[in-house]
XYZ file of C-alpha atoms in Angstrom:
609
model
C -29.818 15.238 -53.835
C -30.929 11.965 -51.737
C -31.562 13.139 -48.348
C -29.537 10.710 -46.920
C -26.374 12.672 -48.539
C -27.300 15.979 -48.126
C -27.805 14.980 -44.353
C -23.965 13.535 -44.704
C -22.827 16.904 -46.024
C -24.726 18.915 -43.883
C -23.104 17.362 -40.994
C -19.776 17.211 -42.520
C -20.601 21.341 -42.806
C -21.251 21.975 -39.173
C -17.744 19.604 -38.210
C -15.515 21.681 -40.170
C -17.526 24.860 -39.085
C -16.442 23.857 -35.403
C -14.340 27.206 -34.304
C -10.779 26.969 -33.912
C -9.617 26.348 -30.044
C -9.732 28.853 -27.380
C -6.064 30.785 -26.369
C -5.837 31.323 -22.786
C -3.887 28.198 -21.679
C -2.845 28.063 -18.500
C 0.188 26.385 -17.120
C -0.725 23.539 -14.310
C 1.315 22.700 -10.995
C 2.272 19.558 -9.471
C 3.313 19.767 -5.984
C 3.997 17.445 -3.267
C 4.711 18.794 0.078
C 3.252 16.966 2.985
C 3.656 13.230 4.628
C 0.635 11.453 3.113
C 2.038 12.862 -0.345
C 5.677 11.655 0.123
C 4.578 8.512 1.420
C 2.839 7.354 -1.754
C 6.522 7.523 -3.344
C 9.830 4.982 -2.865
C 12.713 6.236 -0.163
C 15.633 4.302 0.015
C 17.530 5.468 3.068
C 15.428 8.119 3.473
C 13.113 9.272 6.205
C 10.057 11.085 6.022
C 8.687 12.985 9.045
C 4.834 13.768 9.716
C 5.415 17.274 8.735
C 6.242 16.612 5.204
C 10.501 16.572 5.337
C 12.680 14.121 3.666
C 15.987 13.282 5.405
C 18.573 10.805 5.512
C 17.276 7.557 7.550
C 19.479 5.809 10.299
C 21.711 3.252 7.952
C 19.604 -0.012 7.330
C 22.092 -2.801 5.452
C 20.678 -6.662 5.295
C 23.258 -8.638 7.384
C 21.437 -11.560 7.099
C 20.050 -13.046 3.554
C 19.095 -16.786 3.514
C 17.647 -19.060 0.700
C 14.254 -18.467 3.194
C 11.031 -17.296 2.056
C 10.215 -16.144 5.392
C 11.649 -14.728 8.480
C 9.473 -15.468 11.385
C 11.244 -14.448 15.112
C 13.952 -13.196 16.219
C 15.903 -13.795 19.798
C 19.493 -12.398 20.822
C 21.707 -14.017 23.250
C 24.220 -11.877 25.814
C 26.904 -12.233 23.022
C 24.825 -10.458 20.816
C 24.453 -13.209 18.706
C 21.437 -12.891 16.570
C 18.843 -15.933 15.802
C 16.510 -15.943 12.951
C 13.322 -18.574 13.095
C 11.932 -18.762 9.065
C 9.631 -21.021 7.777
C 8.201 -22.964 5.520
C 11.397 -25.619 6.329
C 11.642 -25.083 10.414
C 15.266 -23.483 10.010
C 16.701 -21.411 12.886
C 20.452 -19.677 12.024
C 22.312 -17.895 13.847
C 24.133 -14.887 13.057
C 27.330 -13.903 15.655
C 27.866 -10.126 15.877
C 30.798 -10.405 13.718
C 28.420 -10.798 10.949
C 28.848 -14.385 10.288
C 25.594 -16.387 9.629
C 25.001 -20.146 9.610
C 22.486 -22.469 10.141
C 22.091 -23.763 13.603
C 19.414 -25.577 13.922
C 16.427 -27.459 12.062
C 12.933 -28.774 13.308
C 10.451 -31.136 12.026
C 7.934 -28.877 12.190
C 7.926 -26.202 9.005
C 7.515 -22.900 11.170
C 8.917 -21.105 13.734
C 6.929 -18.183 15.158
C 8.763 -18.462 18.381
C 12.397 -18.099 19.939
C 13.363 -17.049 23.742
C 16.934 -17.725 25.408
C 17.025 -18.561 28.969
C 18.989 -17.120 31.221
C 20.886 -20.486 30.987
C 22.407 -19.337 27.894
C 20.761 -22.398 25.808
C 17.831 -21.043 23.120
C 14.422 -22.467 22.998
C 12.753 -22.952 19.814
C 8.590 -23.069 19.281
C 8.081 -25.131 16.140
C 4.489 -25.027 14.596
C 2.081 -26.819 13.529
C 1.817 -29.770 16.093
C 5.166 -28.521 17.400
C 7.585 -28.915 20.058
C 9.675 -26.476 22.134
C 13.267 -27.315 21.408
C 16.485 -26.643 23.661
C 19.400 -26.504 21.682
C 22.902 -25.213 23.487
C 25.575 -22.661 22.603
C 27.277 -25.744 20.647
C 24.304 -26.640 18.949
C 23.030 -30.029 20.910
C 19.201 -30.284 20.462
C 16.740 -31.850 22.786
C 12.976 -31.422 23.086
C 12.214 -29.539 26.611
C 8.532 -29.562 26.403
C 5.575 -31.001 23.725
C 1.928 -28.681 24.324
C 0.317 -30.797 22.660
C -1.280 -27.531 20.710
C -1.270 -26.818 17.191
C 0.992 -23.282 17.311
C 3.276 -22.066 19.357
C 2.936 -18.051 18.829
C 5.518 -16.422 21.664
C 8.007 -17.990 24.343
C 9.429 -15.653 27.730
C 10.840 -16.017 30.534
C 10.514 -14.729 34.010
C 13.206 -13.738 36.353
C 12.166 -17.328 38.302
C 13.816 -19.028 34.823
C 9.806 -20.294 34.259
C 9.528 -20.474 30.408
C 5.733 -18.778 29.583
C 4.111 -20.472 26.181
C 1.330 -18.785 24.533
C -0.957 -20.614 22.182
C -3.618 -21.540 19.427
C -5.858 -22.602 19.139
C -7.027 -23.610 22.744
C -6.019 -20.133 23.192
C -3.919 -21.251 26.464
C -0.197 -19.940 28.055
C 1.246 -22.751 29.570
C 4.017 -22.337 32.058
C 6.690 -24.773 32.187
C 9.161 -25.014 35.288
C 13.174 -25.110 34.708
C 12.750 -29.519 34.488
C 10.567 -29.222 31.520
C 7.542 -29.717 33.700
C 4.694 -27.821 32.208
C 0.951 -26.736 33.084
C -2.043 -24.319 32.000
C -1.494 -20.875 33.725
C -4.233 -19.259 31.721
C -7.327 -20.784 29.498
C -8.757 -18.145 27.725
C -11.554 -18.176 25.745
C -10.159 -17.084 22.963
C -8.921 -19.165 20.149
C -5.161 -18.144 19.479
C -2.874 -15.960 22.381
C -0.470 -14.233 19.675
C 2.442 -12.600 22.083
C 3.360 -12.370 25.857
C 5.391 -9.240 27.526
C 5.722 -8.407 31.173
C 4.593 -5.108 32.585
C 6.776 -3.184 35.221
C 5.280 -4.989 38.446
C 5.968 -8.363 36.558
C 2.382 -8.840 35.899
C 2.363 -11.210 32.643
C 0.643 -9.375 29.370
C -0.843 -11.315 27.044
C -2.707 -10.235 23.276
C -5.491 -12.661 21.896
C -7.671 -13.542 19.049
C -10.414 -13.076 17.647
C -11.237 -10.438 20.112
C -8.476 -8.194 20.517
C -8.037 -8.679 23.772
C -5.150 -7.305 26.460
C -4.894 -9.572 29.458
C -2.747 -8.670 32.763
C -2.060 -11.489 34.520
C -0.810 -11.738 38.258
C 1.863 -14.035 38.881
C -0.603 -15.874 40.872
C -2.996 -16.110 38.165
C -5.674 -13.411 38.710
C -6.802 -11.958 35.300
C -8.097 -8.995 33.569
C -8.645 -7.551 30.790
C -7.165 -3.464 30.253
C -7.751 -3.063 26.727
C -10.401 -4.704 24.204
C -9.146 -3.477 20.554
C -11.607 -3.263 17.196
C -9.815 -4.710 15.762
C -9.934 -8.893 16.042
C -6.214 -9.441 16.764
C -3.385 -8.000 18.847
C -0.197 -9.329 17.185
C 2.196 -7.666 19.593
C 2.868 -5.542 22.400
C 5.919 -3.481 24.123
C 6.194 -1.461 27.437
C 7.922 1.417 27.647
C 10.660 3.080 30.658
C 7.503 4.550 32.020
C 5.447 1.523 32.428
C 2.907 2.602 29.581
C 1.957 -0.849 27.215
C 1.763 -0.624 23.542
C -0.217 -2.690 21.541
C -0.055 -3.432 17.797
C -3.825 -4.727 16.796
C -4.945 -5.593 12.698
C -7.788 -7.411 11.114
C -8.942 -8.510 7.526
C -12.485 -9.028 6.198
C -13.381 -12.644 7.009
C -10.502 -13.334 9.656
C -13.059 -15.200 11.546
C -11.185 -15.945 14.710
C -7.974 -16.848 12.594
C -4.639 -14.860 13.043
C -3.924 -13.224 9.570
C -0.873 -15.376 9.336
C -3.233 -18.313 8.911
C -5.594 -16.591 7.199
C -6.207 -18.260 3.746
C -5.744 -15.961 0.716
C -8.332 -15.113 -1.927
C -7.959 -16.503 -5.170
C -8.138 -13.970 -7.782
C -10.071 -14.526 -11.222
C -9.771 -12.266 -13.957
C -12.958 -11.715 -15.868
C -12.329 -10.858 -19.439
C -13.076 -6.804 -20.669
C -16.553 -6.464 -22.723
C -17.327 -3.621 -24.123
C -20.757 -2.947 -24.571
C -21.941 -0.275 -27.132
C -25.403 1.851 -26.727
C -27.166 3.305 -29.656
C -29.968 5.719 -28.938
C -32.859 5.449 -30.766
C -33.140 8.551 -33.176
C -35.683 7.373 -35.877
C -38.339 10.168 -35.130
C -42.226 8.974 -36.361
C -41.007 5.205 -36.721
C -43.223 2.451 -35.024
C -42.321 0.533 -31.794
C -42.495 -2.933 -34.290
C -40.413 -1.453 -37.116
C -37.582 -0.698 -35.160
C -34.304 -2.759 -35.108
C -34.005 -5.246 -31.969
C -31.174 -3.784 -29.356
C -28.795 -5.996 -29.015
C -28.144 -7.675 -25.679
C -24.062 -7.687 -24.557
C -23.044 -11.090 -23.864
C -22.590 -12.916 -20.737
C -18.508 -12.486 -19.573
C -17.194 -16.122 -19.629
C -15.502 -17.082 -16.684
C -12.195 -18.808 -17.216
C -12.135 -22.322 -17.127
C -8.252 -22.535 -15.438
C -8.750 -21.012 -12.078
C -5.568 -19.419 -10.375
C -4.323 -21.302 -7.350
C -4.514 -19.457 -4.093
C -1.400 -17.745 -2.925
C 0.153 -19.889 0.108
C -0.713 -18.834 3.680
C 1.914 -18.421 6.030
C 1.609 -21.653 7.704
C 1.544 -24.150 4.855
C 4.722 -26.553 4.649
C 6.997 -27.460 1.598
C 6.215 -24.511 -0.106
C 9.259 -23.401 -2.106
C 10.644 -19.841 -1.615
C 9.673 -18.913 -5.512
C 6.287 -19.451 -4.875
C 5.869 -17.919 -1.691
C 7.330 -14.861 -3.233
C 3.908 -13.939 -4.634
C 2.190 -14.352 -1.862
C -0.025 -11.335 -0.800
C -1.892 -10.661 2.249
C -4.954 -9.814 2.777
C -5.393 -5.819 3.023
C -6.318 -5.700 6.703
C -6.259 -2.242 9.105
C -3.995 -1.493 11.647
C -3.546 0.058 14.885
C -0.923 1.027 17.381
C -2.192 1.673 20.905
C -0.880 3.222 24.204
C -2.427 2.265 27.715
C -1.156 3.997 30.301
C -0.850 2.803 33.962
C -4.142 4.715 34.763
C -5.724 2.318 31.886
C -6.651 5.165 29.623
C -5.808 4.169 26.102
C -5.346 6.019 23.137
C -4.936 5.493 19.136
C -1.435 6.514 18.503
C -1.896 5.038 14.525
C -4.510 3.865 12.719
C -4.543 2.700 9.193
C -7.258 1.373 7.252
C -5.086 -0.388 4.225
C -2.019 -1.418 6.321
C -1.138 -3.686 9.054
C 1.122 -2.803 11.877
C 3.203 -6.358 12.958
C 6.381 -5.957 14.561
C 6.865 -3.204 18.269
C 9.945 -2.588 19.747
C 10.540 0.417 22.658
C 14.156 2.260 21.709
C 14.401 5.050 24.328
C 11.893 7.248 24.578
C 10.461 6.097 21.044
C 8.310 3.614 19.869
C 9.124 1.568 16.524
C 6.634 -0.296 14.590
C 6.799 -1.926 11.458
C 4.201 -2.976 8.814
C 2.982 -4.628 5.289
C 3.941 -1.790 3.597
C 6.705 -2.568 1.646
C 8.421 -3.550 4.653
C 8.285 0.010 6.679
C 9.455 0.572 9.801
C 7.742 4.028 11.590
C 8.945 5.731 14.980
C 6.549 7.471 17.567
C 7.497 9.719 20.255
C 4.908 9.344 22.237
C 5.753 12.292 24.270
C 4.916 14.750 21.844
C 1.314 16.070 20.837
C 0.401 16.070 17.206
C 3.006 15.577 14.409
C 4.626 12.766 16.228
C 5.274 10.238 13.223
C 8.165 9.602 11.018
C 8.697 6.910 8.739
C 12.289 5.682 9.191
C 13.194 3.395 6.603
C 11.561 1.506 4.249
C 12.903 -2.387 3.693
C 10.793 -3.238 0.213
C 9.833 -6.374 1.710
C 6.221 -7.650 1.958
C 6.188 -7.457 5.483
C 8.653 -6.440 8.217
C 7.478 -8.995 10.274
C 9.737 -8.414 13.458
C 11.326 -5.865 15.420
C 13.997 -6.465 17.679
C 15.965 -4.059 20.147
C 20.108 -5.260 21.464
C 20.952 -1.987 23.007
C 21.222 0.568 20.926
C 20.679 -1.876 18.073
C 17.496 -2.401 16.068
C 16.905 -5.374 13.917
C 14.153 -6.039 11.349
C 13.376 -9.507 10.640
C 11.278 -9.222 6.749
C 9.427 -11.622 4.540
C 8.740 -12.235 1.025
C 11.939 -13.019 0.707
C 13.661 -13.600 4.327
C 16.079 -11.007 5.345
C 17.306 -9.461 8.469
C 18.543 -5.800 8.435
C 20.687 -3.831 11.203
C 19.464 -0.293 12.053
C 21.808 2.150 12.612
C 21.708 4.817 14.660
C 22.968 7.799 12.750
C 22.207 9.028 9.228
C 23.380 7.467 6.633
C 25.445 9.905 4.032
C 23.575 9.212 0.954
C 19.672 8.602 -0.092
C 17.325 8.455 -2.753
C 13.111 9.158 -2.918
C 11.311 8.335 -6.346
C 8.192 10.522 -6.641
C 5.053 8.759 -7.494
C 4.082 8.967 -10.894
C 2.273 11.984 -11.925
C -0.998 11.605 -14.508
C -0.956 15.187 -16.784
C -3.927 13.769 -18.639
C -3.155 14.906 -21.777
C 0.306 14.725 -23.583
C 2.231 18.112 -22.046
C 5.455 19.997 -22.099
C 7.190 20.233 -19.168
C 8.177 23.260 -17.232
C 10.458 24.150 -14.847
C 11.059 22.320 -11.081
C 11.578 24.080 -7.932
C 12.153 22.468 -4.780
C 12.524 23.740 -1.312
C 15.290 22.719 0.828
C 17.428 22.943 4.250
C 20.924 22.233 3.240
C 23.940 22.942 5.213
C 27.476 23.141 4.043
C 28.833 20.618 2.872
C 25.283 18.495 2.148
C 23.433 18.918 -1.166
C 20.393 17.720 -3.270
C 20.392 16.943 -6.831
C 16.943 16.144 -8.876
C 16.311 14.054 -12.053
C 13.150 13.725 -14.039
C 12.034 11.254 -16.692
C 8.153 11.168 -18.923
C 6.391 8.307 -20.716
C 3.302 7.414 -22.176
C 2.338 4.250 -20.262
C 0.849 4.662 -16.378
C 4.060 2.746 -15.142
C 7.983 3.525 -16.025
C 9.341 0.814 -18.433
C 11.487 0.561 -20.979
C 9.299 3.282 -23.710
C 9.585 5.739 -20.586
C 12.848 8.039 -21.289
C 16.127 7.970 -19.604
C 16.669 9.798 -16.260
C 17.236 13.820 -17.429
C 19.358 15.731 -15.092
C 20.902 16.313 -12.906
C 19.274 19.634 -11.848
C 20.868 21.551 -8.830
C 19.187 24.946 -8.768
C 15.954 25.182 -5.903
C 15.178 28.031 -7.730
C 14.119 26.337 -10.785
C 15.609 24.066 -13.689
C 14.070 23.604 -17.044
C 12.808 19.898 -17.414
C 14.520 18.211 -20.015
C 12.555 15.488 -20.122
C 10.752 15.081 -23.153
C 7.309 16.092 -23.237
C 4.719 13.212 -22.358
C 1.561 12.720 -20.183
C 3.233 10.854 -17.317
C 5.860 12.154 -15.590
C 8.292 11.224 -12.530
C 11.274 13.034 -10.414
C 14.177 11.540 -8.462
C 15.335 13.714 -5.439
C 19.598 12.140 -4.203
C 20.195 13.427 -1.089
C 24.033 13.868 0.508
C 25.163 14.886 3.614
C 28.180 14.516 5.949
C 28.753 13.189 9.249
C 27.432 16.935 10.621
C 25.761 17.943 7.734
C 22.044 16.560 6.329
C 19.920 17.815 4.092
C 16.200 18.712 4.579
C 13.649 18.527 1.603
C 10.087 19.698 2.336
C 8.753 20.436 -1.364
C 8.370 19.742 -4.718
C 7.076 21.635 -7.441
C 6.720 20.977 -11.392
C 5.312 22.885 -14.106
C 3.536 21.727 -16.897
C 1.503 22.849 -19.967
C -1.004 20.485 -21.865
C -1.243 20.202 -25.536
C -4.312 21.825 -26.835
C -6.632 19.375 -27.928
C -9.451 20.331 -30.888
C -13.243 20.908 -30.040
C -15.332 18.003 -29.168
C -18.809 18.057 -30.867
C -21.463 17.064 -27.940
C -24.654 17.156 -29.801
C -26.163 18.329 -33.371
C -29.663 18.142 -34.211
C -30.957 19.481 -37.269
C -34.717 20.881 -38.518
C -36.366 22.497 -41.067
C -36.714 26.288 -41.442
C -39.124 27.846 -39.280
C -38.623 25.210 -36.657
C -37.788 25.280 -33.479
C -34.724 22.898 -31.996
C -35.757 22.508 -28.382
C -36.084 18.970 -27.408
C -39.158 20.555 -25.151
C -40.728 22.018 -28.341
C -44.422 19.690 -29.220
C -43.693 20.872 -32.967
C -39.634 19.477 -32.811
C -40.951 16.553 -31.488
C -43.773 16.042 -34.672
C -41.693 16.951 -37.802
C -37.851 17.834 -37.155
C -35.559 15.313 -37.960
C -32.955 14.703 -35.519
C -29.599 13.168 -35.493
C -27.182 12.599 -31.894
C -23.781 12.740 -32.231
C -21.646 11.000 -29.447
C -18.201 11.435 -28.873
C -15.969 8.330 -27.555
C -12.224 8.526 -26.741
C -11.420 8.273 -30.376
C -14.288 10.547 -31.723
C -16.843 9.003 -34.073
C -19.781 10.339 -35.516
C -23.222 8.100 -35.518
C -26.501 9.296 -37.261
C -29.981 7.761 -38.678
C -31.814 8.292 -41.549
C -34.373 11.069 -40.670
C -38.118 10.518 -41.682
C -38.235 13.826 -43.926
C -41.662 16.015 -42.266
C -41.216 18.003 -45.581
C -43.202 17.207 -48.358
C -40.952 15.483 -51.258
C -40.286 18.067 -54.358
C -40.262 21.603 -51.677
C -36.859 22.636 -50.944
C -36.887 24.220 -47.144
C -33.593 25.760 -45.525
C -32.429 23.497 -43.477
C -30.622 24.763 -40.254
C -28.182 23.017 -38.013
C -27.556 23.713 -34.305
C -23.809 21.883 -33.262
C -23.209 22.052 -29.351
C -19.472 21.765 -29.168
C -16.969 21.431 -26.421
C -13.764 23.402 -26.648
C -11.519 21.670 -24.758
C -8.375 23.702 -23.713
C -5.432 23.382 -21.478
C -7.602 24.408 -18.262
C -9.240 22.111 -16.299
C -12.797 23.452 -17.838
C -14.632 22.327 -21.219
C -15.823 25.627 -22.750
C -19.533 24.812 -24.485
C -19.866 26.582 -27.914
C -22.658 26.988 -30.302
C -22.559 27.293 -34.010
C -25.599 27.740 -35.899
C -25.608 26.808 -40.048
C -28.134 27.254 -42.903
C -28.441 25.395 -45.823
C -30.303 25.520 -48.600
């Protein structure tokens, strides 16, 4: 027999010698049951609370959705009329509290980061870049008040003198303008950009800057100083609360540079096309280093010739709402910070992939909102510890803005431009969409349990669907259920290695339901033995890669495994003399691969003759 075939059968031999996988499966558990687990799923009108529950969320509906890629400020007037500043096409609308929207007024400038009525009634308008500040009246006559001659207008307030406050980029300057229109520096900073302007309790103006992340108070004579310097380069807002405590929201990207991250250009993103490079090691045992074959060198990835464009920046004009929709920002960190009136400050939140934007004070709670699919979080900063809730969830890019009328909260988003009205009671019906869960292998599903707080007349229903792609689509199966028993429902869903559940949530008026965990059961297909190595000598000889004696005459073949497993060997120089037959023994190192999360090393030992 040629050696090279008996070596073929020989290995063939030890492959179907493999022993038969190991019983003892065990069942796996997927559970979710805190906050940063339920936050990595999709609420709609649903709240989740720093220790882990799931409620109904205050009511949230859009009252305002224009043709607008992006909503940029928001100002209300004492009618409770609401005005909305968007960009890219310098369009201000107003919305009257009977729900009725239209568009008020337009600039020449693209943006508007900033609106403020006075206490004349009339609403002022900061256009950006190279912008004015606009007066336009309750019957919508326009008439330029004041021109900075500054690139951005970032915030506009008033005092209770009727003095209109401007902050700016990028001299980094507030101007103050009298009630004529008569305007002068009240502050040069040496920053590049002011972002936003709030006064404290003794009417001392606050002011956030960039790139330093800087906190000014400001005496109405002009006397600065700084209270808080942040980590973080920017402070995009700030809020002050009953008690005279300031909040500040600071973020900052990788190569912000002194640039607020509304300017900040985006990245463009190439995609480099997959190699796949293959190693062979070398096995031919008493070969020369000349004789051998040449290893072959992976090639070069080729960089595609058609670049993608950069996604828009905030700031650039006549960019249409369809392509602005795609527009991503930068992953940047975020912070939310209290100073008290003693100056101590402290981290209330602190992210290092999201970007707090938007403050607002509502009673004795603190709202923030954030590039996180538009969410909007609440503090109370007068509890210690598990203090956080997230109360709704927009799925917008950003939720830009927050804005407090009373008892009313508004949330200006972008990506695309909406405005939504907060409610303040629950809402009587909500949904949360689990994350997807990886099994690894294809499984069969168990049984869910849940654990839940539900009064009379409130209650929960759960629905489950599996697939074999990462992300649900249209192989994945239809939603199973509806399963009602906390106790535990058999999954219908069939079996898969991905797997997803749907928690509804109803309540009443009186009645709301509390979910706090989440439980499935699953069971992996058993998978047959991987073979890790083989190596294969002549009788009498030791295997041991150690051995001087297995390193001078046995012939030795590797066996790799890939995902799909494939078995590679070389020729082996024969150390036995041609025309003596020798037993010939095989050693196979296999890996039994069961439905635990171990790999169970086996060895199997085979002579031939």
């Amino acid at each position: 027999m040629k050696p090279v075939t008996k070596l073929f059968i020989l290995l063939l031999a030890v492959a179907c010698a493999a022993p038969l996988p190991l019983t003892g499966v065990e069942a796996s558990t997927w559970q979710v049951s805190d906050f940063r687990d339920f936050l990595q799923g999709r609420p709609t009108g649903i709240s989740i609370s720093r220790d882990g529950e799931l409620e109904l969320a205050p009511q949230a509906k859009v009252i305002f959705n224009p043709d607008e890629a992006l909503a940029l400020s928001l100002a209300v007037d004492r009618q409770h009329n609401l005005y909305v500043g968007t960009g890219h096409q310098g369009k201000v609308f107003r919305v009257t509290s009977a729900g009725k929207s239209s568009l008020f007024f337009t600039a020449q400038e693209p943006d508007v980061f900033a609106l403020a009525v006075g206490p004349d009634g009339d609403l002022y308008v900061g256009s950006s870049p190279e912008g004015k500040i606009y007066r336009i009246t309750p019957d919508g006559k326009s008439s330029v008040f004041y021109t900075p001659n500054t690139k951005y207008i970032w915030a506009l307030l008033f005092d209770s003198q009727g003095r209109l406050y401007v902050a700016t980029g990028d001299q980094g300057q507030i101007i103050r303008v009298d009630r004529s229109g008569k305007g002068k520096v009240f502050f040069a900073s040496n920053q590049t950009h002011i972002m936003c302007l709030a006064f404290d309790h003794h009417n001392n103006l606050l002011a956030g800057s960039v790139p330093d992340g800087l906190v000014y108070r400001i005496s109405p004579d002009g006397k600065v100083f700084v209270i808080y310097q942040a980590d973080l380069p920017e402070i995009h807002d700030l809020a002050v609360d009953g008690e005279g405590d300031v909040y500040a929201a600071a973020l900052g990207a990788p190569g912000q540079k002194g640039v607020p991250m509304m300017l900040t250009p985006q990245t463009p993103v190439i995609t480099l096309p997959t190699q796949v490079m293959t190693v062979t090691a070398d096995t031919q045992n008493g070969i020369s280093e000349d004789n051998k074959s040449p290893a072959q060198k992976p090639k070069k990835p080729e960089v595609p010739t058609e670049k993608k464009r950069p996604a828009p920046s905030f700031i650039r004009p006549g960019t249409s709402a369809a392509t602005v929709n795609s527009l991503i920002l930068p992953q940047s960190r975020g912070e939310v910070i209290r100073i008290s009136l003693d100056s101590t400050a402290e981290t209330l939140w602190r992210s290092n992939t999201e970007s707090a934007y938007g403050l607002a004070v509502l009673g004795q709670k603190v709202l923030f909102s954030t590039d996180s699919n538009g969410q909007v979080f609440e503090l109370d900063p007068s509890q210690f510890g598990e203090n956080l809730t997230l109360l709704t969830e927009t799925h917008e890019s950003v939720a830009t803005r927050l804005l407090t009328d009373g008892s009313q909260v508004y949330i200006a988003t972008s990506n695309v431009a909406k405005v939504f009205q907060l409610g303040s009671s629950p809402g009587q019906e909500g949904t949360y969409e689990s994350k997807v869960h990886d099994a690894k292998f294809i499984s069969r599903w168990g049984v869910i349990r849940w654990r839940v707080s539900a009064p009379a007349g409130s209650s929960i229903e759960f629905y489950t669907r599996s697939g074999n792609f990462k992300r649900p689509d249209q192989t994945w199966s239809d939603w199973a259920g509806p399963y009602r028993e906390a106790d535990g429902n058999h999954i219908t869903s069939p079996p898969a290695r991905y797997i997803q559940w749907k928690a509804v949530l109803r309540g009443t008026e009186s009645a709301h339901p509390a979910l706090d965990e989440v439980s499935v059961a699953f069971l992996n297909q058993n998978l047959p033995p991987d073979i890790e190595s083989l190596s294969v000598s002549n009788a009498g000889e030791r295997t041991s890669p150690s051995s001087p004696t297995a390193i001078a005459s046995v012939s030795t073949v590797s066996v790799s495994v890939a995902a799909s497993p494939t078995i590679s060997y070389a020729d082996p120089v024969q150390a036995t003399p041609m025309g003596i037959k020798s037993p010939v023994t095989l050693t196979g190192r296999h890996l039994i691969r069961t439905e635990t999360p171990w790999s169970i090393p086996f060895i199997s030992r085979l002579v031939v003759s």
